[in-house]
Amino acid sequence: MSAGTDQALMDACFEKMVAVRQPAGLRAIEGLVHWDMDAALRETKQPITVFAVRDLVTRGANDRYGDRFDIVPVDLGTHHFPVEAPEATAKLLADVRNR
């Protein structure tokens, strides 16, 4: 999680994640490890907009994917910003749709 994340929120997220019954959680992680993002992007219709927590965006991500999708840094909280700030997230989505 990004710097300044509320400890209670981190604890709540952790409790939800460890509560996922197995092997479902394990299969999800295996799927992420084996997922080929480059292949997925080749098959995905453009344009793509990615909302990313500013503190988590890396130069490497911009260098590797900046020509394939629009990375929009957001300051709406943590990795879980759609839950933390649903109204602001809805505005982000509406702004992209209205471009």
GROMACS .gro file of N, CA and C in nm:
model
  297
    1MET      N    1   0.085  -0.118   0.000
    1MET     CA    2   0.000   0.000   0.000
    1MET      C    3   0.089   0.123   0.000
    2SER      N    4   0.031   0.233  -0.040
    2SER     CA    5   0.109   0.355  -0.050
    2SER      C    6   0.131   0.419   0.087
    3ALA      N    7   0.230   0.506   0.092
    3ALA     CA    8   0.264   0.575   0.216
    3ALA      C    9   0.143   0.651   0.270
    4GLY      N   10   0.127   0.649   0.401
    4GLY     CA   11   0.018   0.722   0.463
    4GLY      C   12  -0.113   0.646   0.469
    5THR      N   13  -0.114   0.520   0.426
    5THR     CA   14  -0.236   0.440   0.430
    5THR      C   15  -0.277   0.415   0.575
    6ASP      N   16  -0.402   0.434   0.601
    6ASP     CA   17  -0.456   0.413   0.734
    6ASP      C   18  -0.437   0.267   0.777
    7GLN      N   19  -0.381   0.247   0.895
    7GLN     CA   20  -0.353   0.112   0.943
    7GLN      C   21  -0.481   0.028   0.954
    8ALA      N   22  -0.591   0.089   0.995
    8ALA     CA   23  -0.717   0.016   1.006
    8ALA      C   24  -0.762  -0.035   0.869
    9LEU      N   25  -0.743   0.045   0.765
    9LEU     CA   26  -0.778   0.003   0.630
    9LEU      C   27  -0.689  -0.113   0.586
   10MET      N   28  -0.559  -0.103   0.613
   10MET     CA   29  -0.469  -0.213   0.577
   10MET      C   30  -0.509  -0.340   0.649
   11ASP      N   31  -0.543  -0.330   0.778
   11ASP     CA   32  -0.585  -0.448   0.854
   11ASP      C   33  -0.712  -0.508   0.797
   12ALA      N   34  -0.808  -0.424   0.761
   12ALA     CA   35  -0.934  -0.472   0.705
   12ALA      C   36  -0.911  -0.542   0.571
   13CYS      N   37  -0.826  -0.485   0.486
   13CYS     CA   38  -0.795  -0.546   0.357
   13CYS      C   39  -0.726  -0.680   0.377
   14PHE      N   40  -0.632  -0.684   0.471
   14PHE     CA   41  -0.560  -0.808   0.500
   14PHE      C   42  -0.658  -0.917   0.545
   15GLU      N   43  -0.749  -0.882   0.634
   15GLU     CA   44  -0.846  -0.980   0.684
   15GLU      C   45  -0.933  -1.034   0.571
   16LYS      N   46  -0.973  -0.948   0.478
   16LYS     CA   47  -1.053  -0.994   0.364
   16LYS      C   48  -0.973  -1.089   0.276
   17MET      N   49  -0.846  -1.054   0.252
   17MET     CA   50  -0.765  -1.136   0.163
   17MET      C   51  -0.734  -1.273   0.223
   18VAL      N   52  -0.705  -1.279   0.352
   18VAL     CA   53  -0.673  -1.409   0.412
   18VAL      C   54  -0.797  -1.494   0.434
   19ALA      N   55  -0.916  -1.433   0.422
   19ALA     CA   56  -1.039  -1.507   0.441
   19ALA      C   57  -1.083  -1.582   0.314
   20VAL      N   58  -1.018  -1.555   0.202
   20VAL     CA   59  -1.053  -1.623   0.077
   20VAL      C   60  -1.022  -1.771   0.093
   21ARG      N   61  -1.124  -1.852   0.067
   21ARG     CA   62  -1.106  -1.996   0.086
   21ARG      C   63  -1.007  -2.049  -0.017
   22GLN      N   64  -0.933  -2.146   0.023
   22GLN     CA   65  -0.835  -2.208  -0.065
   22GLN      C   66  -0.899  -2.330  -0.131
   23PRO      N   67  -0.866  -2.365  -0.252
   23PRO     CA   68  -0.754  -2.314  -0.330
   23PRO      C   69  -0.786  -2.192  -0.416
   24ALA      N   70  -0.903  -2.128  -0.398
   24ALA     CA   71  -0.938  -2.014  -0.484
   24ALA      C   72  -0.833  -1.904  -0.479
   25GLY      N   73  -0.789  -1.867  -0.360
   25GLY     CA   74  -0.688  -1.762  -0.349
   25GLY      C   75  -0.558  -1.801  -0.414
   26LEU      N   76  -0.519  -1.926  -0.396
   26LEU     CA   77  -0.395  -1.976  -0.455
   26LEU      C   78  -0.405  -1.973  -0.608
   27ARG      N   79  -0.519  -2.014  -0.662
   27ARG     CA   80  -0.538  -2.016  -0.807
   27ARG      C   81  -0.532  -1.874  -0.863
   28ALA      N   82  -0.587  -1.779  -0.789
   28ALA     CA   83  -0.584  -1.640  -0.835
   28ALA      C   84  -0.440  -1.590  -0.844
   29ILE      N   85  -0.360  -1.620  -0.743
   29ILE     CA   86  -0.220  -1.576  -0.743
   29ILE      C   87  -0.144  -1.647  -0.854
   30GLU      N   88  -0.168  -1.776  -0.872
   30GLU     CA   89  -0.101  -1.848  -0.980
   30GLU      C   90  -0.136  -1.786  -1.115
   31GLY      N   91  -0.262  -1.750  -1.132
   31GLY     CA   92  -0.305  -1.687  -1.257
   31GLY      C   93  -0.233  -1.557  -1.283
   32LEU      N   94  -0.217  -1.475  -1.179
   32LEU     CA   95  -0.144  -1.348  -1.195
   32LEU      C   96   0.002  -1.371  -1.230
   33VAL      N   97   0.064  -1.468  -1.167
   33VAL     CA   98   0.205  -1.497  -1.192
   33VAL      C   99   0.226  -1.541  -1.337
   34HIS      N  100   0.133  -1.618  -1.391
   34HIS     CA  101   0.148  -1.673  -1.525
   34HIS      C  102   0.086  -1.586  -1.634
   35TRP      N  103   0.021  -1.477  -1.595
   35TRP     CA  104  -0.048  -1.391  -1.691
   35TRP      C  105   0.051  -1.317  -1.778
   36ASP      N  106   0.028  -1.316  -1.908
   36ASP     CA  107   0.113  -1.247  -2.004
   36ASP      C  108   0.045  -1.116  -2.043
   37MET      N  109   0.084  -1.007  -1.973
   37MET     CA  110   0.020  -0.879  -1.997
   37MET      C  111   0.043  -0.829  -2.139
   38ASP      N  112   0.161  -0.854  -2.194
   38ASP     CA  113   0.187  -0.810  -2.331
   38ASP      C  114   0.093  -0.878  -2.430
   39ALA      N  115   0.068  -1.007  -2.413
   39ALA     CA  116  -0.026  -1.077  -2.501
   39ALA      C  117  -0.167  -1.024  -2.482
   40ALA      N  118  -0.205  -0.999  -2.360
   40ALA     CA  119  -0.339  -0.946  -2.333
   40ALA      C  120  -0.356  -0.809  -2.398
   41LEU      N  121  -0.255  -0.725  -2.392
   41LEU     CA  122  -0.263  -0.592  -2.454
   41LEU      C  123  -0.274  -0.601  -2.605
   42ARG      N  124  -0.206  -0.698  -2.666
   42ARG     CA  125  -0.215  -0.713  -2.812
   42ARG      C  126  -0.357  -0.748  -2.855
   43GLU      N  127  -0.432  -0.816  -2.769
   43GLU     CA  128  -0.567  -0.859  -2.803
   43GLU      C  129  -0.675  -0.762  -2.755
   44THR      N  130  -0.635  -0.653  -2.689
   44THR     CA  131  -0.731  -0.560  -2.631
   44THR      C  132  -0.748  -0.439  -2.721
   45LYS      N  133  -0.872  -0.401  -2.741
   45LYS     CA  134  -0.902  -0.284  -2.824
   45LYS      C  135  -0.853  -0.158  -2.751
   46GLN      N  136  -0.792  -0.071  -2.824
   46GLN     CA  137  -0.742   0.056  -2.772
   46GLN      C  138  -0.852   0.162  -2.784
   47PRO      N  139  -0.851   0.270  -2.713
   47PRO     CA  140  -0.753   0.311  -2.614
   47PRO      C  141  -0.782   0.249  -2.477
   48ILE      N  142  -0.678   0.241  -2.397
   48ILE     CA  143  -0.688   0.189  -2.261
   48ILE      C  144  -0.640   0.298  -2.166
   49THR      N  145  -0.717   0.319  -2.060
   49THR     CA  146  -0.677   0.413  -1.956
   49THR      C  147  -0.657   0.335  -1.827
   50VAL      N  148  -0.542   0.355  -1.763
   50VAL     CA  149  -0.512   0.289  -1.636
   50VAL      C  150  -0.504   0.397  -1.529
   51PHE      N  151  -0.587   0.385  -1.427
   51PHE     CA  152  -0.578   0.473  -1.312
   51PHE      C  153  -0.484   0.408  -1.212
   52ALA      N  154  -0.378   0.479  -1.177
   52ALA     CA  155  -0.276   0.423  -1.090
   52ALA      C  156  -0.247   0.519  -0.975
   53VAL      N  157  -0.237   0.464  -0.855
   53VAL     CA  158  -0.201   0.545  -0.739
   53VAL      C  159  -0.064   0.607  -0.765
   54ARG      N  160  -0.059   0.738  -0.756
   54ARG     CA  161   0.064   0.810  -0.791
   54ARG      C  162   0.188   0.753  -0.723
   55ASP      N  163   0.176   0.718  -0.594
   55ASP     CA  164   0.291   0.664  -0.520
   55ASP      C  165   0.337   0.529  -0.572
   56LEU      N  166   0.252   0.459  -0.647
   56LEU     CA  167   0.285   0.325  -0.693
   56LEU      C  168   0.329   0.321  -0.840
   57VAL      N  169   0.315   0.431  -0.912
   57VAL     CA  170   0.355   0.435  -1.053
   57VAL      C  171   0.507   0.443  -1.059
   58THR      N  172   0.565   0.356  -1.140
   58THR     CA  173   0.710   0.355  -1.154
   58THR      C  174   0.751   0.405  -1.291
   59ARG      N  175   0.872   0.452  -1.300
   59ARG     CA  176   0.927   0.495  -1.428
   59ARG      C  177   0.928   0.378  -1.527
   60GLY      N  178   0.958   0.258  -1.475
   60GLY     CA  179   0.961   0.140  -1.560
   60GLY      C  180   0.826   0.112  -1.625
   61ALA      N  181   0.719   0.131  -1.550
   61ALA     CA  182   0.585   0.109  -1.607
   61ALA      C  183   0.558   0.209  -1.717
   62ASN      N  184   0.592   0.334  -1.694
   62ASN     CA  185   0.573   0.436  -1.798
   62ASN      C  186   0.658   0.406  -1.920
   63ASP      N  187   0.782   0.366  -1.899
   63ASP     CA  188   0.870   0.336  -2.012
   63ASP      C  189   0.820   0.217  -2.092
   64ARG      N  190   0.773   0.114  -2.023
   64ARG     CA  191   0.733  -0.009  -2.091
   64ARG      C  192   0.595   0.001  -2.155
   65TYR      N  193   0.500   0.065  -2.087
   65TYR     CA  194   0.362   0.062  -2.135
   65TYR      C  195   0.304   0.196  -2.177
   66GLY      N  196   0.380   0.304  -2.158
   66GLY     CA  197   0.328   0.438  -2.187
   66GLY      C  198   0.282   0.459  -2.329
   67ASP      N  199   0.336   0.383  -2.424
   67ASP     CA  200   0.294   0.396  -2.563
   67ASP      C  201   0.172   0.309  -2.595
   68ARG      N  202   0.132   0.222  -2.502
   68ARG     CA  203   0.020   0.131  -2.528
   68ARG      C  204  -0.105   0.167  -2.451
   69PHE      N  205  -0.091   0.237  -2.339
   69PHE     CA  206  -0.208   0.285  -2.268
   69PHE      C  207  -0.175   0.411  -2.191
   70ASP      N  208  -0.280   0.483  -2.159
   70ASP     CA  209  -0.268   0.610  -2.090
   70ASP      C  210  -0.267   0.584  -1.939
   71ILE      N  211  -0.156   0.613  -1.873
   71ILE     CA  212  -0.146   0.596  -1.729
   71ILE      C  213  -0.183   0.728  -1.663
   72VAL      N  214  -0.290   0.726  -1.583
   72VAL     CA  215  -0.338   0.846  -1.515
   72VAL      C  216  -0.309   0.831  -1.366
   73PRO      N  217  -0.210   0.906  -1.315
   73PRO     CA  218  -0.182   0.900  -1.170
   73PRO      C  219  -0.296   0.964  -1.092
   74VAL      N  220  -0.337   0.899  -0.985
   74VAL     CA  221  -0.446   0.952  -0.902
   74VAL      C  222  -0.400   0.964  -0.757
   75ASP      N  223  -0.461   1.058  -0.689
   75ASP     CA  224  -0.432   1.082  -0.548
   75ASP      C  225  -0.561   1.065  -0.468
   76LEU      N  226  -0.618   0.945  -0.476
   76LEU     CA  227  -0.746   0.920  -0.409
   76LEU      C  228  -0.734   0.819  -0.296
   77GLY      N  229  -0.614   0.790  -0.253
   77GLY     CA  230  -0.597   0.693  -0.145
   77GLY      C  231  -0.499   0.585  -0.185
   78THR      N  232  -0.534   0.463  -0.152
   78THR     CA  233  -0.446   0.350  -0.172
   78THR      C  234  -0.483   0.273  -0.297
   79HIS      N  235  -0.427   0.155  -0.309
   79HIS     CA  236  -0.458   0.062  -0.418
   79HIS      C  237  -0.608   0.035  -0.425
   80HIS      N  238  -0.677   0.053  -0.316
   80HIS     CA  239  -0.821   0.028  -0.309
   80HIS      C  240  -0.902   0.156  -0.324
   81PHE      N  241  -0.849   0.255  -0.397
   81PHE     CA  242  -0.916   0.384  -0.407
   81PHE      C  243  -1.059   0.378  -0.461
   82PRO      N  244  -1.095   0.282  -0.548
   82PRO     CA  245  -1.235   0.280  -0.592
   82PRO      C  246  -1.332   0.258  -0.475
   83VAL      N  247  -1.289   0.185  -0.373
   83VAL     CA  248  -1.373   0.162  -0.255
   83VAL      C  249  -1.363   0.280  -0.159
   84GLU      N  250  -1.243   0.335  -0.146
   84GLU     CA  251  -1.220   0.446  -0.054
   84GLU      C  252  -1.284   0.576  -0.102
   85ALA      N  253  -1.284   0.598  -0.231
   85ALA     CA  254  -1.334   0.724  -0.287
   85ALA      C  255  -1.421   0.696  -0.409
   86PRO      N  256  -1.537   0.633  -0.388
   86PRO     CA  257  -1.619   0.593  -0.504
   86PRO      C  258  -1.669   0.710  -0.589
   87GLU      N  259  -1.705   0.822  -0.526
   87GLU     CA  260  -1.754   0.936  -0.604
   87GLU      C  261  -1.644   0.994  -0.691
   88ALA      N  262  -1.525   1.009  -0.634
   88ALA     CA  263  -1.412   1.062  -0.711
   88ALA      C  264  -1.372   0.966  -0.822
   89THR      N  265  -1.380   0.835  -0.794
   89THR     CA  266  -1.349   0.736  -0.896
   89THR      C  267  -1.450   0.743  -1.010
   90ALA      N  268  -1.577   0.760  -0.976
   90ALA     CA  269  -1.681   0.774  -1.079
   90ALA      C  270  -1.654   0.896  -1.166
   91LYS      N  271  -1.607   1.005  -1.105
   91LYS     CA  272  -1.574   1.125  -1.182
   91LYS      C  273  -1.458   1.097  -1.278
   92LEU      N  274  -1.356   1.024  -1.231
   92LEU     CA  275  -1.245   0.988  -1.320
   92LEU      C  276  -1.297   0.911  -1.442
   93LEU      N  277  -1.384   0.813  -1.417
   93LEU     CA  278  -1.439   0.732  -1.526
   93LEU      C  279  -1.522   0.818  -1.622
   94ALA      N  280  -1.602   0.906  -1.567
   94ALA     CA  281  -1.684   0.994  -1.652
   94ALA      C  282  -1.597   1.086  -1.735
   95ASP      N  283  -1.490   1.137  -1.675
   95ASP     CA  284  -1.400   1.226  -1.750
   95ASP      C  285  -1.336   1.154  -1.868
   96VAL      N  286  -1.296   1.028  -1.849
   96VAL     CA  287  -1.237   0.951  -1.959
   96VAL      C  288  -1.340   0.926  -2.067
   97ARG      N  289  -1.460   0.891  -2.025
   97ARG     CA  290  -1.565   0.863  -2.123
   97ARG      C  291  -1.602   0.987  -2.206
   98ASN      N  292  -1.594   1.104  -2.140
   98ASN     CA  293  -1.632   1.228  -2.208
   98ASN      C  294  -1.521   1.289  -2.292
   99ARG      N  295  -1.404   1.229  -2.294
   99ARG     CA  296  -1.294   1.284  -2.376
   99ARG      C  297  -1.324   1.272  -2.522
   0.00000   0.00000   0.00000
